[in-house]
Coordinates of C-alpha atoms and ligand atoms in Angstrom, one line a residue:
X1 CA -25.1 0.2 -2.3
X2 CA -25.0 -2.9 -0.7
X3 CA -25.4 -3.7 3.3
X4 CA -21.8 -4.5 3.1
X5 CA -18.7 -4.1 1.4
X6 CA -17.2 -7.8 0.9
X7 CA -15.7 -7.0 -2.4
X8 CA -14.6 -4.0 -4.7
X9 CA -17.2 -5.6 -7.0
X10 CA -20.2 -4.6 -4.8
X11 CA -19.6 -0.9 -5.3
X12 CA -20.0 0.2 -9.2
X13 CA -17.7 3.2 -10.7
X14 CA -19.8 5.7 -9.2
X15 CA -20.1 4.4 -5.4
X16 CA -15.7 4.4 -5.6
X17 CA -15.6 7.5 -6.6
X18 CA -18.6 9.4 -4.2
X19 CA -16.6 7.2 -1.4
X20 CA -13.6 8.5 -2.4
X21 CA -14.8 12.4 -2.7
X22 CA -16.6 11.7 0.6
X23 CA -13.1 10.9 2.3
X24 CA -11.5 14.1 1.1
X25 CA -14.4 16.0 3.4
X26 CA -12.7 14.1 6.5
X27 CA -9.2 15.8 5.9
X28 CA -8.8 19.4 6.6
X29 CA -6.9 21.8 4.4
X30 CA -3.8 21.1 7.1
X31 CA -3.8 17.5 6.3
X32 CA -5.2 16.5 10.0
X33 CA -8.4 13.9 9.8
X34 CA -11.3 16.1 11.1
X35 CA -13.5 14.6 14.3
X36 CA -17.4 14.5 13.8
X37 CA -19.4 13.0 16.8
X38 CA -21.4 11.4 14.0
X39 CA -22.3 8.0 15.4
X40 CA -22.0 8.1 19.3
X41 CA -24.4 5.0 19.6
X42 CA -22.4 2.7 16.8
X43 CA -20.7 -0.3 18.1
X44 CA -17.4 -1.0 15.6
X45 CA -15.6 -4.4 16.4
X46 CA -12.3 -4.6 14.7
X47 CA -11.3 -8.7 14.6
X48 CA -8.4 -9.4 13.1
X49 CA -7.1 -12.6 12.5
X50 CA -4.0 -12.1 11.1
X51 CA -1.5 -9.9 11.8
X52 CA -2.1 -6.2 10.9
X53 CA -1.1 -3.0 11.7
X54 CA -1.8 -0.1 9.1
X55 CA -5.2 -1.5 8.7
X56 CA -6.4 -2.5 11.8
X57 CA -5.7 1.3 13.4
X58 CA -6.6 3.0 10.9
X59 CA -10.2 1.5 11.1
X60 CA -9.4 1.9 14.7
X61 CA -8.8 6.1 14.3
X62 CA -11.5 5.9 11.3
X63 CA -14.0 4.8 13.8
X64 CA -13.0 6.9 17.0
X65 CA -13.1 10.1 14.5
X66 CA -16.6 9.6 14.0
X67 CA -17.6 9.0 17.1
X68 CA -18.4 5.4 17.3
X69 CA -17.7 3.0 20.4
X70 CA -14.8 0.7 19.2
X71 CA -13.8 -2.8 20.5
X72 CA -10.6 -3.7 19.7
X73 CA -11.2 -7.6 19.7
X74 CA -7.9 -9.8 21.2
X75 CA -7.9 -13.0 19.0
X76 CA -5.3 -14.2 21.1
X77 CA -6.9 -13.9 24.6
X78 CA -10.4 -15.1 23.3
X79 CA -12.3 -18.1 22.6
X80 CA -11.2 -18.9 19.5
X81 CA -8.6 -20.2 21.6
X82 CA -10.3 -22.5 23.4
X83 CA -12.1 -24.0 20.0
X84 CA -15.0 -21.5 19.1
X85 CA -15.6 -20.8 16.2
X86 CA -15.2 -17.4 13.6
X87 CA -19.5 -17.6 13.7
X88 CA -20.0 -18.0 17.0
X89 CA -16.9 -15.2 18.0
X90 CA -19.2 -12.9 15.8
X91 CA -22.6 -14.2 16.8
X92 CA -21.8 -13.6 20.1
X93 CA -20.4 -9.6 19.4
X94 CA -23.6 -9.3 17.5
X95 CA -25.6 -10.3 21.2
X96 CA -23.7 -7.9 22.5
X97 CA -24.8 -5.1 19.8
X98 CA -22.1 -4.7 18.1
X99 CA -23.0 -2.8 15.1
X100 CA -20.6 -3.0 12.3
X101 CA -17.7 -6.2 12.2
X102 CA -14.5 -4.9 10.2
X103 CA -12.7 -8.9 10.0
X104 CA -9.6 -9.5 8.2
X105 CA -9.4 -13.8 7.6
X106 CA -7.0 -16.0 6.5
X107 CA -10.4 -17.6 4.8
X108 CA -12.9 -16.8 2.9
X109 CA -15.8 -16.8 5.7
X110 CA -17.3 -13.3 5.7
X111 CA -19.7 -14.2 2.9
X112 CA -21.2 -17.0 5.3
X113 CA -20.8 -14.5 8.1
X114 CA -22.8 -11.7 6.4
X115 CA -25.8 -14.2 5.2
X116 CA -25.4 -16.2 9.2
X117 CA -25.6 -12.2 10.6
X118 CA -27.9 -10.0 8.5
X119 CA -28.2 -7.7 11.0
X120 CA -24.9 -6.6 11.2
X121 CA -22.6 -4.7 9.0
X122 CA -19.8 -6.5 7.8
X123 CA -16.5 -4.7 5.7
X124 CA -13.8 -7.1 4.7
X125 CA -10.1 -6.0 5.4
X126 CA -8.7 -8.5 3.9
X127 CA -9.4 -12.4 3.4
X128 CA -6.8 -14.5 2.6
X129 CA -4.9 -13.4 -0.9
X130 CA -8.3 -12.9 -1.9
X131 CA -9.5 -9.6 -1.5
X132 CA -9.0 -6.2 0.3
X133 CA -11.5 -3.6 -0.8
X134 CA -10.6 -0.9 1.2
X135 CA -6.9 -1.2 0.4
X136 CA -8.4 -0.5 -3.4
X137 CA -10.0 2.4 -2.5
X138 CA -7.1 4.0 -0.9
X139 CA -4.8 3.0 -3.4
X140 CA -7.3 4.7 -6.1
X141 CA -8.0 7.6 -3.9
X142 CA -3.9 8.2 -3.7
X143 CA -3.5 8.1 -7.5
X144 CA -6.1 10.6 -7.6
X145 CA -4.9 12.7 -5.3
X146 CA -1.5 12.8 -7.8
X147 CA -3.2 11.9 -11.5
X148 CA -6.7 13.4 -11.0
X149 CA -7.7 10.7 -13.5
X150 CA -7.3 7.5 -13.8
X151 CA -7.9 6.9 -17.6
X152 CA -5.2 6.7 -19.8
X153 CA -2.4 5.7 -17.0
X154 CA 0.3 3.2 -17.1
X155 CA 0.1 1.3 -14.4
X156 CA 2.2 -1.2 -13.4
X157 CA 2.3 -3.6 -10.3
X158 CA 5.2 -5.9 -9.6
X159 CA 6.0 -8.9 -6.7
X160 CA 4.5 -11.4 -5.2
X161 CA 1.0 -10.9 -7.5
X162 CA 0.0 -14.5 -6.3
X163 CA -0.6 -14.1 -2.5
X164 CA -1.5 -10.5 -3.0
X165 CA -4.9 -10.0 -2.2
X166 CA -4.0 -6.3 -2.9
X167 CA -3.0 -6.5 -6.3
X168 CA -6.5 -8.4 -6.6
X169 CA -8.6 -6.0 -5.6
X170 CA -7.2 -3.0 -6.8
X171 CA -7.2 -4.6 -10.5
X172 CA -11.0 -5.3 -9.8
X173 CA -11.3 -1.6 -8.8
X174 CA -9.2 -0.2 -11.7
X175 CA -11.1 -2.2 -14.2
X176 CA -13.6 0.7 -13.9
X177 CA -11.4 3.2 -15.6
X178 CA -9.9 3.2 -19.1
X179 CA -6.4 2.7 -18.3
X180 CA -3.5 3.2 -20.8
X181 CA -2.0 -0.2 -19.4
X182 CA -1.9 -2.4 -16.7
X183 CA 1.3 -4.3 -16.8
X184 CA 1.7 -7.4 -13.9
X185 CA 5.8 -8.2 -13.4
X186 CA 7.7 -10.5 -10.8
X187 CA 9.1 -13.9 -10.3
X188 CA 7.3 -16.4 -12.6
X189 CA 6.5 -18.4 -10.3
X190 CA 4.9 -15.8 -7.9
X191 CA 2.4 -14.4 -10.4
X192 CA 1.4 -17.8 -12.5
X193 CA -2.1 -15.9 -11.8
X194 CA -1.1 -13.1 -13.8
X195 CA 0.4 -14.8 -16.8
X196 CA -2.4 -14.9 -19.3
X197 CA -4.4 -12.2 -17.2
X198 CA -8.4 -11.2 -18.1
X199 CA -7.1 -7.4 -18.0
X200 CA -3.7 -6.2 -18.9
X201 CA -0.6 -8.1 -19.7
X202 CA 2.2 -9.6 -18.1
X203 CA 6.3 -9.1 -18.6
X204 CA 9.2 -11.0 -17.2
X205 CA 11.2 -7.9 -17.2
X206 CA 10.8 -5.0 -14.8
X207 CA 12.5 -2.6 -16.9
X208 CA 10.1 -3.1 -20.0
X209 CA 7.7 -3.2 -17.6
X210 CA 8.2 0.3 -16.2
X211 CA 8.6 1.9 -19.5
X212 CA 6.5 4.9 -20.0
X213 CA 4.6 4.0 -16.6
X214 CA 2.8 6.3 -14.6
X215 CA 2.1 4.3 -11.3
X216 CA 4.5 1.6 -10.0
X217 CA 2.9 -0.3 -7.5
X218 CA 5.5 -2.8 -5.2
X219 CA 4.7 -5.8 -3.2
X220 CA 6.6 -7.6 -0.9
X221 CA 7.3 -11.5 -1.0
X222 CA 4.4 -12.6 1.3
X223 CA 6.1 -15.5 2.9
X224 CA 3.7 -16.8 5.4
X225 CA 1.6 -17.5 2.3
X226 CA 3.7 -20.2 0.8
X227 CA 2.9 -23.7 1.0
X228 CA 6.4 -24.8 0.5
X229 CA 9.3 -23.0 1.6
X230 CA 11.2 -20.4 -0.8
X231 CA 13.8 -21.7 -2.7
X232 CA 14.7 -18.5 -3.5
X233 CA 18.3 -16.2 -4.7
X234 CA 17.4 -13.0 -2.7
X235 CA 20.3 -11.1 -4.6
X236 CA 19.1 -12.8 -7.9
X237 CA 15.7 -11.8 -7.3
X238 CA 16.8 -8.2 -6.0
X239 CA 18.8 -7.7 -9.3
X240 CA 15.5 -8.5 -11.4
X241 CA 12.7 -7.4 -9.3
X242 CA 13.9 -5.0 -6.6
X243 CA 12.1 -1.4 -7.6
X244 CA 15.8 0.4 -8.1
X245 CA 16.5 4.1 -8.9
X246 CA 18.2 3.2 -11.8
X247 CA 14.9 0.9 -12.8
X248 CA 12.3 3.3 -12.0
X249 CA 14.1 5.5 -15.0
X250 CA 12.6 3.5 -17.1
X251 CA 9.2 5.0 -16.0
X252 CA 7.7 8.8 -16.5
X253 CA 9.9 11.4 -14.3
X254 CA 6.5 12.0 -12.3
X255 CA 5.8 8.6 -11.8
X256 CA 4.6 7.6 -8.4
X257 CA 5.7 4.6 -6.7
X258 CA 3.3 2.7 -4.3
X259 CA 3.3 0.2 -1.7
X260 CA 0.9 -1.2 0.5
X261 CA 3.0 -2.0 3.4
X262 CA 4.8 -3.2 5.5
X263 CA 7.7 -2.3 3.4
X264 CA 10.6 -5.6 3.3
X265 CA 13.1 -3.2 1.1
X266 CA 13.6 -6.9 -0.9
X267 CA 11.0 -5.5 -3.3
X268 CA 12.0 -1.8 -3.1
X269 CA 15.0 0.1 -2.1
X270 CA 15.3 2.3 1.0
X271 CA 16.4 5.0 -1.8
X272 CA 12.9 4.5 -4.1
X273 CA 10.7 4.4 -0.7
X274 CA 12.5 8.1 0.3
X275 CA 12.1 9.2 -2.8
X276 CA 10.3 12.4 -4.4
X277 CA 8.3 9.8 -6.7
X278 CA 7.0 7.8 -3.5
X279 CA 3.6 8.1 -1.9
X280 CA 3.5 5.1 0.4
X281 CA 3.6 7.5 3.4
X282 CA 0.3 8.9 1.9
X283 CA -0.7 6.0 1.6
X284 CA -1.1 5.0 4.7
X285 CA -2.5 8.3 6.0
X286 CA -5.5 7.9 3.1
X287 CA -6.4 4.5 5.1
X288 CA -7.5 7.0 7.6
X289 CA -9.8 9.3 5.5
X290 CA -11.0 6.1 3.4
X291 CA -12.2 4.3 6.1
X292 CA -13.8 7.1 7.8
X293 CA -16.0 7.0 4.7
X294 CA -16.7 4.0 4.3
X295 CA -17.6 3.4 7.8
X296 CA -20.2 6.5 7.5
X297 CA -21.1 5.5 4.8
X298 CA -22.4 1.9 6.1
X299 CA -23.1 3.0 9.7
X300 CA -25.8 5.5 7.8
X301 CA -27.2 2.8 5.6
Ligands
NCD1 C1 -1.3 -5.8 2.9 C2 -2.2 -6.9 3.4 O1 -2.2 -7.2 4.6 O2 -2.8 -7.5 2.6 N1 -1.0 -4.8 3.8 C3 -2.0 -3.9 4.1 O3 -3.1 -4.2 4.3 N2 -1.6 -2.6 4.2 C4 -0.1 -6.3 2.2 C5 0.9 -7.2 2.9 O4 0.7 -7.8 3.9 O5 2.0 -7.4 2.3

């Protein structure tokens, strides 16, 4: 395995699914995350520049589980402020002995970051609409907690695939399993990405789409990542893309529905999310156990 984990692509088949056994040792048969003083002289730095919450604490609780110091690094009260710079932020934690840097950008820097700082241990939690590995691994870990297997499902992911750095690297994760289908819906003009895709197809229509599926995976309109505003019909785009009751009939009675959060309820009704078919409250506590892994398993490295 490599020294970090930047993309879904740097882990094969095999290292996403130890990772993923590996996080079910971290939950106890009560559901609670167990607490092992593993690394008491780690350093974790959680920077985050963009706003965050599931991820950011759940690294947060992933780290304090094991044992590991953790700096919770304010973007707002720091230097980046005052004109530094995301290298010399870092640098500077690294001085420090920081050990591991968890860094969620609205760029793609941590590449640059990893090869400036080869000493420390970099995991991506997100850059830009371009990736979000650890999102991918709790997202698989959930449908195997439900499917057991990931060959032969349906899956389906609908909303705003263009800005969705999740819907990027779970597709890049799921690309190691034989899927049934992987069918990409939404707004035309919100997945122009996923038109003419290198895996799966696309459909205009979310009922089509959801025929048969096993796994419905919703995204919210990510709106901060437009360039130009929205000229958008909300009800219009409710009535065709909005994950409905009556839509998710279309799909397998013991479909699950996903969502990465945080939930809008433009791309999914308050009904769906409550529903016996949702796991989005799993979800997020499988952010716990995944990170705990992955953090283990590149503190130990
Ligand atoms: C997502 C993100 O930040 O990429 N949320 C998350 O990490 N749980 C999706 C989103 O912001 O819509």
């Amino acid at each position: 395995m490599a020294n970090n984990l930047l993309s879904i692509n740097d882990l094969s088949k095999k290292d996403i699914l130890d990772l993923i056994e590996f996080s079910n040792n971290f939950i106890d048969d009560e559901g609670n995350f167990r607490k092992e003083n593993l690394f008491p002289d780690k350093i974790v730095a959680n920077v985050f520049c963009e706003p965050s919450t599931r991820t950011k604490s759940s690294f947060a609780i992933a780290a304090n589980n094991l044992g590991c110091s953790v700096l919770d690094f304010d973007i707002e009260n720091s230097s980046i402020q005052k004109g530094e710079s995301i290298f010399e932020t870092v640098d500077a934690l690294n001085l420090m002995g920081v050990d591991l840097c968890v860094l969620r950008h609205p760029e793609s820097v941590i590449r640059e970051l990893a090869e400036y700082l080869p000493k420390m241990v970099f995991i991506n939690a997100g850059e830009g609409s371009i990736s979000h590995p650890t999102q991918a691994l709790l997202d698989i870990k959930t449908i195997m907690d439900h499917k057991e297997n990931l060959d032969g499902l349906n899956i389906v992911i609908v909303g705003d695939l263009d800005h969705s750095r999740v819907t990027s690297s779970f597709v890049e994760g799921v690309s190691n399993f034989d899927l049934g289908s992987l069918t990409f819906c939404g707004h035309p003009e919100m997945c122009t990405k996923y038109q003419n895709p290198k895996i799966g197809k696309y459909e205009s229509q979310l009922e089509s789409a959801l025929e048969n599926a096993d796994v419905v995976m919703a995204l919210r309109i990510q709106y901060e990542r437009f360039e130009k505003e929205l000229n958008l019909d909300l009800e219009t785009y409710k009535s065709e893309y909005q994950l409905s009751s009556e839509k998710l009939e279309s799909a397998k009675g013991d479909a699950i529905v996903m969502h990465p959060g945080p939930v809008n309820y433009i791309e999914i009704t308050e009904a769906v999310y409550d529903s016996e078919n949702s796991v989005i409250r799993q979800q997020v506590a499988n952010g716990v156990a995944i990170r705990m892994a992955v953090l283990s398993r590149f503190l130990g490295s």
